[in-house]
Short mmCIF file of C-alpha atoms in Angstrom, two decimals:
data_model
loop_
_atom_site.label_atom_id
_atom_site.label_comp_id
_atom_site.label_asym_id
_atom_site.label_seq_id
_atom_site.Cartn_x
_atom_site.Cartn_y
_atom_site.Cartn_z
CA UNK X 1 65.32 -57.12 -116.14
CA UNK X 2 65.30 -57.07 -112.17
CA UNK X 3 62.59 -56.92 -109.74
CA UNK X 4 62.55 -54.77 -106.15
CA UNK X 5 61.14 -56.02 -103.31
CA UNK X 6 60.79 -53.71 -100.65
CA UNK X 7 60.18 -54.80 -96.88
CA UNK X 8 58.96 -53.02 -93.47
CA UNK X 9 61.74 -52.82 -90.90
CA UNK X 10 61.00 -52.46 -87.12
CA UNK X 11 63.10 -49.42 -85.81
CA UNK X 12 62.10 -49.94 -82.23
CA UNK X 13 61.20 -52.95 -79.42
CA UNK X 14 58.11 -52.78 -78.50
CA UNK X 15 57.47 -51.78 -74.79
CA UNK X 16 54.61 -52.88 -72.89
CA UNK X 17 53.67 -51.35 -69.28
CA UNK X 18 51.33 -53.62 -67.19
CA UNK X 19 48.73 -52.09 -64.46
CA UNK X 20 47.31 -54.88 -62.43
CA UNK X 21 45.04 -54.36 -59.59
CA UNK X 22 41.45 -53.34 -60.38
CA UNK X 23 42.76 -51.56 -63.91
CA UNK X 24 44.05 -54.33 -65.54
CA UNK X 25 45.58 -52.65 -68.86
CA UNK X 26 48.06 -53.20 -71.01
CA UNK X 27 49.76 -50.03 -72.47
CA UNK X 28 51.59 -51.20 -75.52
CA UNK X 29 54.12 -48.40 -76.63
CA UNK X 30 57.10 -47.36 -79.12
CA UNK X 31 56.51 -48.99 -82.50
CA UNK X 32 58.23 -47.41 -84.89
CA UNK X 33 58.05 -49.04 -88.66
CA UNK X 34 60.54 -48.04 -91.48
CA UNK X 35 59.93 -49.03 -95.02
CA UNK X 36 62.69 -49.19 -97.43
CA UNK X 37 61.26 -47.61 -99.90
CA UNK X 38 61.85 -43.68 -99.48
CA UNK X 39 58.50 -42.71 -100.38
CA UNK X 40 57.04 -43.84 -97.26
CA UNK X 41 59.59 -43.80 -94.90
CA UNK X 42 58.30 -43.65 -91.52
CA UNK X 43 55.03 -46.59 -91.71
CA UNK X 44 52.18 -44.32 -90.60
CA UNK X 45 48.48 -44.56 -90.57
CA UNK X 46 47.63 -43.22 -93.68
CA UNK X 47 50.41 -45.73 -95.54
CA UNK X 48 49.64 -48.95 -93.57
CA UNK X 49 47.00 -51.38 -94.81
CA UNK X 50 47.02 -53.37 -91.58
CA UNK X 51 48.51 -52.78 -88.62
CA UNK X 52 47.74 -55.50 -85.90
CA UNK X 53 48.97 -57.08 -82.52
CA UNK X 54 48.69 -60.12 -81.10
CA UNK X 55 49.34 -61.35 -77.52
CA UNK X 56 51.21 -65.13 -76.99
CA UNK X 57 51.82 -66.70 -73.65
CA UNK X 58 55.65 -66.89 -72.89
CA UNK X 59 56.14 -70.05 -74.93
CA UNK X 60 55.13 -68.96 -78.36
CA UNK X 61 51.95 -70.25 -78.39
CA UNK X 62 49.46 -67.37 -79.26
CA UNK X 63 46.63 -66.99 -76.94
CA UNK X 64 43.83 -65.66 -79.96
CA UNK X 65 44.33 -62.20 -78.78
CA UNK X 66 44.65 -59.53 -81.20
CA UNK X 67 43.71 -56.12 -82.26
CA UNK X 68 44.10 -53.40 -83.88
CA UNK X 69 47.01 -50.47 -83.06
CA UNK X 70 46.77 -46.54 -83.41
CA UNK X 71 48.81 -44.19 -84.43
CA UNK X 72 49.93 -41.00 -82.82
CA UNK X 73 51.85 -39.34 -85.39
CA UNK X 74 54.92 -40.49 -84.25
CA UNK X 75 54.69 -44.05 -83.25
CA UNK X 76 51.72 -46.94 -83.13
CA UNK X 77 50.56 -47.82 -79.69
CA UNK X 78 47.19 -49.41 -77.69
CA UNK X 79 45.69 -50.01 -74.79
CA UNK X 80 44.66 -53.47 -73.96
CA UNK X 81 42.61 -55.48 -71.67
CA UNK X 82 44.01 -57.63 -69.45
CA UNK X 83 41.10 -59.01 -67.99
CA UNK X 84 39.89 -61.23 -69.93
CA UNK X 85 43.79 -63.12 -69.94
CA UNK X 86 44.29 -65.87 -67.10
CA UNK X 87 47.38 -65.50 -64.77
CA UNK X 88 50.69 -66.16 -66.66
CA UNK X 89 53.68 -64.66 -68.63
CA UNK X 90 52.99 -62.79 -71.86
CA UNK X 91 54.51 -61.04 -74.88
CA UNK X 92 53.50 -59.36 -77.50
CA UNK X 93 54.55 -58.15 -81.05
CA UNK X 94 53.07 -56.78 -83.97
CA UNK X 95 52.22 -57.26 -87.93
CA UNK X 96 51.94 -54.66 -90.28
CA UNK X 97 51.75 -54.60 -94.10
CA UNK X 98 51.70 -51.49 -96.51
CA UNK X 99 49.96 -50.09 -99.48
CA UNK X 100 52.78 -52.37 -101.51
CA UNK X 101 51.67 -55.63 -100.03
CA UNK X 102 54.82 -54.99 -97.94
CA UNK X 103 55.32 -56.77 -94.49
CA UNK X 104 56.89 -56.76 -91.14
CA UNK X 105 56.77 -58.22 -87.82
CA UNK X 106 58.35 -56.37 -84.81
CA UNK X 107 60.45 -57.68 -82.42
CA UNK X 108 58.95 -58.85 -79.73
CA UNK X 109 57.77 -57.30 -76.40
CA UNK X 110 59.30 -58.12 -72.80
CA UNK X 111 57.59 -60.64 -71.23
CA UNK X 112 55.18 -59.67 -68.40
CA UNK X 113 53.16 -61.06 -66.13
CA UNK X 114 49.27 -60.88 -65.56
CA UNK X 115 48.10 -61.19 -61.68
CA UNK X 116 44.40 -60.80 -60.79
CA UNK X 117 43.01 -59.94 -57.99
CA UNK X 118 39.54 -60.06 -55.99
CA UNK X 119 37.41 -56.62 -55.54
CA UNK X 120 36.02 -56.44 -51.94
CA UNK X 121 35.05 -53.25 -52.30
CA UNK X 122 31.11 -54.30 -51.58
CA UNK X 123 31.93 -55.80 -48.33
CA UNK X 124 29.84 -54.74 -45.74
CA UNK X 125 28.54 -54.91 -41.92
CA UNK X 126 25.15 -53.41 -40.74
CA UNK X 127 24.73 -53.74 -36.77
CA UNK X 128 21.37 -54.31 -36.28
CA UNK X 129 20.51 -53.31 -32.25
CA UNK X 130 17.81 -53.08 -29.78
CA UNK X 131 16.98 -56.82 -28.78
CA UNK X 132 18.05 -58.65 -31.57
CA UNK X 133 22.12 -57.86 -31.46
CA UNK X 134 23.28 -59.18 -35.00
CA UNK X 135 25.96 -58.24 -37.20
CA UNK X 136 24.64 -58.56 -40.87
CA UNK X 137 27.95 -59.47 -42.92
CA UNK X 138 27.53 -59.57 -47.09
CA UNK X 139 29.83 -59.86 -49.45
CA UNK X 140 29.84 -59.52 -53.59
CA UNK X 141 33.21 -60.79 -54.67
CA UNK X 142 33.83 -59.98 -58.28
CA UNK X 143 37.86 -60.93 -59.87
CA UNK X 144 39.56 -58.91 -61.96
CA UNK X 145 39.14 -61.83 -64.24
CA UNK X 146 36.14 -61.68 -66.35
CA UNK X 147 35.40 -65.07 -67.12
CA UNK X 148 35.43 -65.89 -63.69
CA UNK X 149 33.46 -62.25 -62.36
CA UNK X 150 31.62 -63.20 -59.27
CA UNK X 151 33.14 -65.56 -57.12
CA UNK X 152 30.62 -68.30 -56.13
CA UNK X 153 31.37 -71.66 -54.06
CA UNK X 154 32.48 -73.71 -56.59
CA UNK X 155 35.15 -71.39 -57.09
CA UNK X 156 36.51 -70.25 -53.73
CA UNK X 157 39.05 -71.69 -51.80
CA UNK X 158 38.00 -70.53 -48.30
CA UNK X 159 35.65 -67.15 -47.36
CA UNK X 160 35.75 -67.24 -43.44
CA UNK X 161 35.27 -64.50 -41.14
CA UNK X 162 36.77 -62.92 -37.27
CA UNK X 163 34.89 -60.63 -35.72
CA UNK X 164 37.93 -58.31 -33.66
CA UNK X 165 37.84 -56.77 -30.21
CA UNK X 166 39.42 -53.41 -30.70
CA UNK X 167 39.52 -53.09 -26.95
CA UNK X 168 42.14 -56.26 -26.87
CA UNK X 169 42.99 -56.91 -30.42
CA UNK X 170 41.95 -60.56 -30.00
CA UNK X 171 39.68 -62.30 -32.14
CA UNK X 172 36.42 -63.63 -30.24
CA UNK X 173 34.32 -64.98 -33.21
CA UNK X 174 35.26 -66.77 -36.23
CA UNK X 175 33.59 -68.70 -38.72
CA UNK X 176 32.63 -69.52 -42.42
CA UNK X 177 30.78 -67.81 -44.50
CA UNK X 178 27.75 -68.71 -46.26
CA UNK X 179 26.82 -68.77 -50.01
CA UNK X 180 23.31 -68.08 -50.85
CA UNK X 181 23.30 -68.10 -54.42
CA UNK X 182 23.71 -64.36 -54.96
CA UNK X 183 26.23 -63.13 -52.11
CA UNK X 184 28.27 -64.39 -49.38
CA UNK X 185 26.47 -63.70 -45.91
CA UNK X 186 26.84 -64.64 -42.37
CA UNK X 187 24.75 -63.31 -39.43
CA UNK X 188 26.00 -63.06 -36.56
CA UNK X 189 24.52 -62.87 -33.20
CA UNK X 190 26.58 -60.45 -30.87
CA UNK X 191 24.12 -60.33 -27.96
CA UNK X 192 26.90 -61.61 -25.39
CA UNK X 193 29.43 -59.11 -26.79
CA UNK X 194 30.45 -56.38 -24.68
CA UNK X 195 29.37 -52.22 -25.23
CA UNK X 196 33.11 -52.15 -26.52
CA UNK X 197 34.26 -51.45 -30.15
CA UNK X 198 34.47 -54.02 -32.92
CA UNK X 199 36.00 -54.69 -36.58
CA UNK X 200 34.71 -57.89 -39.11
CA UNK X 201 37.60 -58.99 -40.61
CA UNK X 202 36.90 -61.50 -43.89
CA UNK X 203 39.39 -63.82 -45.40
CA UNK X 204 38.39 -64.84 -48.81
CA UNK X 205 40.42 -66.54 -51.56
CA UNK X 206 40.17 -68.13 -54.86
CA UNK X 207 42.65 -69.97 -57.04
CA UNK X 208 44.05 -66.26 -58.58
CA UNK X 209 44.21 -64.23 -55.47
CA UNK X 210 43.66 -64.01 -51.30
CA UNK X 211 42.26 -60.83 -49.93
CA UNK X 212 41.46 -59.58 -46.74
CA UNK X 213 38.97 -56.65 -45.87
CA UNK X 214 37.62 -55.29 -42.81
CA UNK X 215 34.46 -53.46 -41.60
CA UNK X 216 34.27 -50.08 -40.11
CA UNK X 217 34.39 -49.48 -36.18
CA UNK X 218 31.00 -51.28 -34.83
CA UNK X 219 30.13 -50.24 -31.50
CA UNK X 220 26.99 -52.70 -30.19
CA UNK X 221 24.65 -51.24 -27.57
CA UNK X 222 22.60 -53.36 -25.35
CA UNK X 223 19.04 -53.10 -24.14
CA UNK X 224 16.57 -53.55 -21.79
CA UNK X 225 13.24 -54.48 -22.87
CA UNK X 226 10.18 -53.95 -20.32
CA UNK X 227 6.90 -56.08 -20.75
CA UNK X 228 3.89 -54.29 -20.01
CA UNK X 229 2.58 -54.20 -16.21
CA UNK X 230 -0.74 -54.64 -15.17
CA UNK X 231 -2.40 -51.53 -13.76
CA UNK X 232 -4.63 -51.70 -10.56
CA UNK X 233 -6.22 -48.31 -9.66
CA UNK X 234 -7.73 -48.03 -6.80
CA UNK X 235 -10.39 -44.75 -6.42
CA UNK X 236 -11.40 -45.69 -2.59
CA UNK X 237 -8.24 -45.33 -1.20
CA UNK X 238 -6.00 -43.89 -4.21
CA UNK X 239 -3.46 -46.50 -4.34
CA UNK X 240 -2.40 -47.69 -7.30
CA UNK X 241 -0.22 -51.50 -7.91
CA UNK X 242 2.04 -51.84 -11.01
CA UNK X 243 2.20 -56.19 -11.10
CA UNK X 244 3.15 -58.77 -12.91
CA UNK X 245 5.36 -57.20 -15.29
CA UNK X 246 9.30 -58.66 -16.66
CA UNK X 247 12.08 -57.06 -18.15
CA UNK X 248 14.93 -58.65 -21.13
CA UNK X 249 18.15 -57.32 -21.54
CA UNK X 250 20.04 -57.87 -24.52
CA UNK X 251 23.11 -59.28 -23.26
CA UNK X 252 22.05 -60.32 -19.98
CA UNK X 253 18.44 -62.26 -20.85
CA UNK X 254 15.91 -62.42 -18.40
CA UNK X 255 16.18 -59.77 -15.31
CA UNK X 256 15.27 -61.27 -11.97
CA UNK X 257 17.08 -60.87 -8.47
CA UNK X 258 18.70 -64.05 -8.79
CA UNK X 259 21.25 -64.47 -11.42
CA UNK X 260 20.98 -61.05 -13.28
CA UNK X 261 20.60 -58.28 -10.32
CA UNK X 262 19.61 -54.88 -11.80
CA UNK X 263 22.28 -52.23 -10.31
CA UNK X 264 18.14 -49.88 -10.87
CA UNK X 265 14.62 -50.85 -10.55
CA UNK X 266 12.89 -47.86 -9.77
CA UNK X 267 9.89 -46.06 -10.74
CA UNK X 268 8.68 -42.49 -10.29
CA UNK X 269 5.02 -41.18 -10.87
CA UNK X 270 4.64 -37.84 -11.91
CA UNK X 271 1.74 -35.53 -11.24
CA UNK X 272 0.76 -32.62 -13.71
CA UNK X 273 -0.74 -30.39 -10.92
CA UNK X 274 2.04 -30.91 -8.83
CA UNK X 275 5.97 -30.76 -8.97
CA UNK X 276 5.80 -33.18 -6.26
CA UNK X 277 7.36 -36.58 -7.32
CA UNK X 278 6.36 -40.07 -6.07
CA UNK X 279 9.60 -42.53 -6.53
CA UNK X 280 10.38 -46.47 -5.24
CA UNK X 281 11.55 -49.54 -6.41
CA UNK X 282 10.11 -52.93 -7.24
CA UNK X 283 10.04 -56.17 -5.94
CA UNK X 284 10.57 -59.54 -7.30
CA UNK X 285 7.92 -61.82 -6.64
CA UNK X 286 7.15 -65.35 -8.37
CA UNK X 287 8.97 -64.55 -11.62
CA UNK X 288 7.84 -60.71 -12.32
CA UNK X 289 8.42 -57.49 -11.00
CA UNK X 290 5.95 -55.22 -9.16
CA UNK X 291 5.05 -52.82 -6.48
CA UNK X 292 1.58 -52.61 -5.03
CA UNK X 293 -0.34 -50.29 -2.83
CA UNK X 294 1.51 -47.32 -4.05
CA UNK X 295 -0.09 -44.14 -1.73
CA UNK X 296 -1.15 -41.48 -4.14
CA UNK X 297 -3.31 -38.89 -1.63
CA UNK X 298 -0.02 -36.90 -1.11
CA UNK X 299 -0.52 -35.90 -4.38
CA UNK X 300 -3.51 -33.88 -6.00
CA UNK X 301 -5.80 -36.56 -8.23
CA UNK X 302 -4.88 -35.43 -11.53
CA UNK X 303 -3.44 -37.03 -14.47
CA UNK X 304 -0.70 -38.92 -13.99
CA UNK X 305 2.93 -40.52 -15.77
CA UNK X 306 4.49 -43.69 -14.46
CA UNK X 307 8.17 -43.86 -15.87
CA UNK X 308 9.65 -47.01 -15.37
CA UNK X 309 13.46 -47.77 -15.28
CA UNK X 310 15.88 -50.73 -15.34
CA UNK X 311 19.64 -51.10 -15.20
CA UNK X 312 21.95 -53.78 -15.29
CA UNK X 313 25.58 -52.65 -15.94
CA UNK X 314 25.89 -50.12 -18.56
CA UNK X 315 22.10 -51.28 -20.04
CA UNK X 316 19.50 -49.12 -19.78
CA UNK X 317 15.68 -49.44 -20.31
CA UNK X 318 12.64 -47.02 -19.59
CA UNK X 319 9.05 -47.16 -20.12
CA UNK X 320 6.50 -44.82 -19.82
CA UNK X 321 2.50 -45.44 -19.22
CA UNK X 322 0.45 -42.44 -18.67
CA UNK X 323 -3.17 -42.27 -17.36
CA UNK X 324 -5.22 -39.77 -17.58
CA UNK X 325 -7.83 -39.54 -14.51
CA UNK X 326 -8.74 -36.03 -14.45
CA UNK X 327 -11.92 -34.49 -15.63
CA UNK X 328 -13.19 -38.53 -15.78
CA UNK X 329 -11.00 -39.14 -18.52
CA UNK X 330 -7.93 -41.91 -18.71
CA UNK X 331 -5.58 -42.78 -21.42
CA UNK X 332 -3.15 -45.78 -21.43
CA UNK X 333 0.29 -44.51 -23.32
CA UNK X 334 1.90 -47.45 -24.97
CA UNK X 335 5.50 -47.54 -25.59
CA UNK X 336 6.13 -50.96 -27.54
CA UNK X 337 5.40 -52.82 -30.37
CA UNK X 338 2.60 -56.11 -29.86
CA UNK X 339 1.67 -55.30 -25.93
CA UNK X 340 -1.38 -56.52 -24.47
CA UNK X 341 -2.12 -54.33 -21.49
CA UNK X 342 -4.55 -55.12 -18.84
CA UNK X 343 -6.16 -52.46 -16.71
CA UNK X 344 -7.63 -53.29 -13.32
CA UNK X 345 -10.00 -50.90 -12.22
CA UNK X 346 -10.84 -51.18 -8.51
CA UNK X 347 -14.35 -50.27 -5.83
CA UNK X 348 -15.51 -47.35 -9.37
CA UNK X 349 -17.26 -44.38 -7.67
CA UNK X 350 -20.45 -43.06 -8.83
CA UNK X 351 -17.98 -41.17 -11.34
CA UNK X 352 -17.71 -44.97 -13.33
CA UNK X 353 -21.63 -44.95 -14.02
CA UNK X 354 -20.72 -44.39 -17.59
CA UNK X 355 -17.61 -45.64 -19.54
CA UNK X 356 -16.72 -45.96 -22.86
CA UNK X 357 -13.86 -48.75 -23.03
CA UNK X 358 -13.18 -51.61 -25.64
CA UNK X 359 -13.43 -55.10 -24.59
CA UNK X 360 -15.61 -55.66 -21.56
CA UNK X 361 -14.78 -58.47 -19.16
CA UNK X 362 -17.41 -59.87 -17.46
CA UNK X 363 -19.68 -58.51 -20.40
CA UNK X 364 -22.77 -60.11 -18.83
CA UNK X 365 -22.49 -57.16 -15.72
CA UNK X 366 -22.62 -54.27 -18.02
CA UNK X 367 -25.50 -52.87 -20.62
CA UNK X 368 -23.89 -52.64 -24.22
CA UNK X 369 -25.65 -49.28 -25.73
CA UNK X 370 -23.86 -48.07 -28.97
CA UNK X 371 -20.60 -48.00 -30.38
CA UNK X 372 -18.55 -46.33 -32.59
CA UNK X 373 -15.95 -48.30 -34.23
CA UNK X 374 -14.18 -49.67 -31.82
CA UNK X 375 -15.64 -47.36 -28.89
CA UNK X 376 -18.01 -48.57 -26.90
CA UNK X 377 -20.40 -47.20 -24.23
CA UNK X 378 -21.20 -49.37 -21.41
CA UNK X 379 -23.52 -48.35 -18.27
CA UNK X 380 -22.34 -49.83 -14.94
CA UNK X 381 -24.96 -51.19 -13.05
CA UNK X 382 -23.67 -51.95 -9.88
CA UNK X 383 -20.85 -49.84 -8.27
CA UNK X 384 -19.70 -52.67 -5.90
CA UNK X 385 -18.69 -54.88 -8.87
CA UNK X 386 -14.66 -54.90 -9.39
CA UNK X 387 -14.29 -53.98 -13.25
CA UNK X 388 -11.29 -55.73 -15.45
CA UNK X 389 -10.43 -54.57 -18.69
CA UNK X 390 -8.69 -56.67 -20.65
CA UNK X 391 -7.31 -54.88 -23.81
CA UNK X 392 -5.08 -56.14 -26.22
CA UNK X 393 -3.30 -54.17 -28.98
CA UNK X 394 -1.63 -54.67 -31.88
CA UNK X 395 0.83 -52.23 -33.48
CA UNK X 396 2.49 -53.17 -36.45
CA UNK X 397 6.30 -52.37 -37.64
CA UNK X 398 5.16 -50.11 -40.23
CA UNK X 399 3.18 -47.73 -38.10
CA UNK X 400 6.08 -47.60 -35.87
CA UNK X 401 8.69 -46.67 -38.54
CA UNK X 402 5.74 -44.16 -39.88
CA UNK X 403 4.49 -42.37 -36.49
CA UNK X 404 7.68 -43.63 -33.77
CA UNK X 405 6.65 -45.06 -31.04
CA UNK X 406 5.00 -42.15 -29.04
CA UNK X 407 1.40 -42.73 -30.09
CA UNK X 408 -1.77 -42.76 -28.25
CA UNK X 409 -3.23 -46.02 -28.97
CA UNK X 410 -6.25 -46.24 -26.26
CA UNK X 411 -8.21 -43.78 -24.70
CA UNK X 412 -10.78 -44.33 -21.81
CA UNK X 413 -13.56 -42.11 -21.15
CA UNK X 414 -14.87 -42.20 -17.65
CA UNK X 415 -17.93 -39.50 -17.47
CA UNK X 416 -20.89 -38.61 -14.76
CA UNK X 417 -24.55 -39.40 -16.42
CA UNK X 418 -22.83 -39.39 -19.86
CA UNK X 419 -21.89 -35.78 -19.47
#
């Protein structure tokens, strides 16, 4: 009496091919398994009762990674995740056992090694113009390594930012960035950079991996911001003064004839019976710009459009105000978010006796009949009087993303006997 034993050979080395970088896979290949008995030959799927690997760091000690291998009709193979292993050296090999109860372990694998690295993929810059000049930085980064996923600050090493003159290649702003408990942000105020073109470069590491990513081309535009004048109209002797109004530039601040000279500070008033064009420039006078006692008989009275203009180096900045004095009728066209305008209306012919405006000052000289809303007719009692309107109006952000900023806001009525 004798017993056979038969066993499961390994024909082949197993050979593994690592992809790193954002794949992170394994690709486990050529495993051949022979049994000696002839019936089976070739260990395929349909013979094998298990058929496993397992992963071990380089020194034998197994890491608790295993799984299950296919079979392609010619040799067992997988595809594994890397991403859940930390950094180090590897190897695998596998176990298989037969409808006999036979067993076999293969040889083992080369060693290889698993590198992560950090996705930056997310990172981006939105240049946010007009008068606040920012650069809005954010960043989302995730490793390759799933346990660790988003990098947070207890994790990173150093996140820091340059913000690169194209123009020069130097850097001209550098800095940290911030955690905020869902991304990494800075803001960054680029007000005193010049109309040139810029790259954000970030620096961010963590204990696996360093990485460095850059922005697109960001080309910042300055501004000029202008502040609403004061209007004094004049119907005796059809002059009209534009006072006591400022003007912001982006990069330069505060415009004034002192320390930021505008290279244009001109006006021009156009008339829409007329192709005839009235044109000057201000002055500076106690802190504000202005021009008074602007001569409008050369042109026909009509409606008219003030467009206002202010330069200093390559910034630009317009307004436009429009008033509307024909037929007894005058609209004020605002151009800009949150302006209070005030409206000075000078020695009113008989033309005034009747005008429906919003917010009288003094009330006490004027009879308050009806309104409408926020229309109001007012009779004018005594033609000598000088009139002020003061009118403030408020126009949010919405309506200005909904209907631009071209909108008639105001609208005076000037009308004989309330015709």
């Amino acid at each position: 009496m004798f017993l056979i034993n038969h066993t499961l050979i390994s024909e082949t080395t197993p050979q593994d091919f690592y992809e790193g970088n954002y794949i992170q896979i394994i690709k486990l290949r050529n495993i051949r398994i022979k049994s000696t008995y002839n019936g089976l030959s070739n260990l395929g799927k349909g013979a094998a009762r298990i058929h496993n690997y397992s992963i071990f760091y380089s020194n034998g000690t197994f890491t608790g990674k295993a799984g299950k291998l296919n079979y392609d009709g010619y040799s067992w193979y997988s595809d594994i995740s890397a991403s859940d292993l930390p950094e180090g050296e590897y190897y695998i090999n596998a176990f298989f056992k037969d409808k006999y109860n036979d067993s076999g372990i293969t040889y083992i694998s080369n060693n290889f090694t698993v590198d992560h690295i950090i996705d930056c993929s997310n990172f981006k810059v939105i240049y946010s113009g007009y008068m606040d000049q920012i650069f809005n930085l954010s960043f989302i980064p995730k490793s390759t390594f799933t346990p660790k996923d988003i990098i947070d600050n207890t994790e990173e090493i150093y996140a820091k930012y340059k913000v690169i003159d194209l123009n020069t290649s130097l850097s001209i702003k550098s800095g940290n960035l911030t955690w905020t408990g869902n991304l990494w942000n800075k803001i960054i105020d680029v007000s005193k950079l010049l109309e040139r073109d810029y790259i954000v470069l970030i620096n961010f590491s963590d204990s696996y991996d360093s990485v460095i990513c850059n922005s697109s081309v960001l080309s910042p535009y300055h501004y000029i911001e202008i502040f609403a004048p004061i209007f004094e109209y004049n119907f005796a002797s059809m002059q009209i003064n534009i006072l006591n109004f400022a003007a912001n530039c982006s990069y330069h601040g505060v415009i004034n004839n002192l320390t930021t000279i505008p290279t244009n500070i001109s006006f021009k008033i156009i008339n829409d019976k007329t192709t005839q064009i009235i044109a000057s420039n201000f002055d500076y006078i106690s802190s504000y710009w202005q021009k008074s006692n602007i001569n409008l008989n050369s042109i026909p009275f009509s409606n008219i459009t003030i467009y206002i203009y202010f330069e200093v180096n390559e910034s630009f900045g317009s307004a436009r105000f429009s008033l509307l004095l024909n037929n007894g009728t005058e609209n004020i066209f605002i151009s800009k978010n949150d302006i209070s305008i005030i409206i000075k209306i000078l020695n009113s012919p008989k033309l005034m006796e009747i005008l429906l405006i919003e917010n009288l000052v003094p009330i006490d000289r004027f009879n308050l009949i009806n309104s409408t809303g926020n229309i109001y007719q007012i009779d004018i009692n005594d033609n000598s009087i000088i009139f002020n309107a003061n009118i403030s109006i408020k126009y949010s952000q919405n309506e200005i993303d909904l209907k631009g900023l071209d909108e008639w806001l105001l609208t005076i009525y000037a009308c004989d006997n309330g015709v």
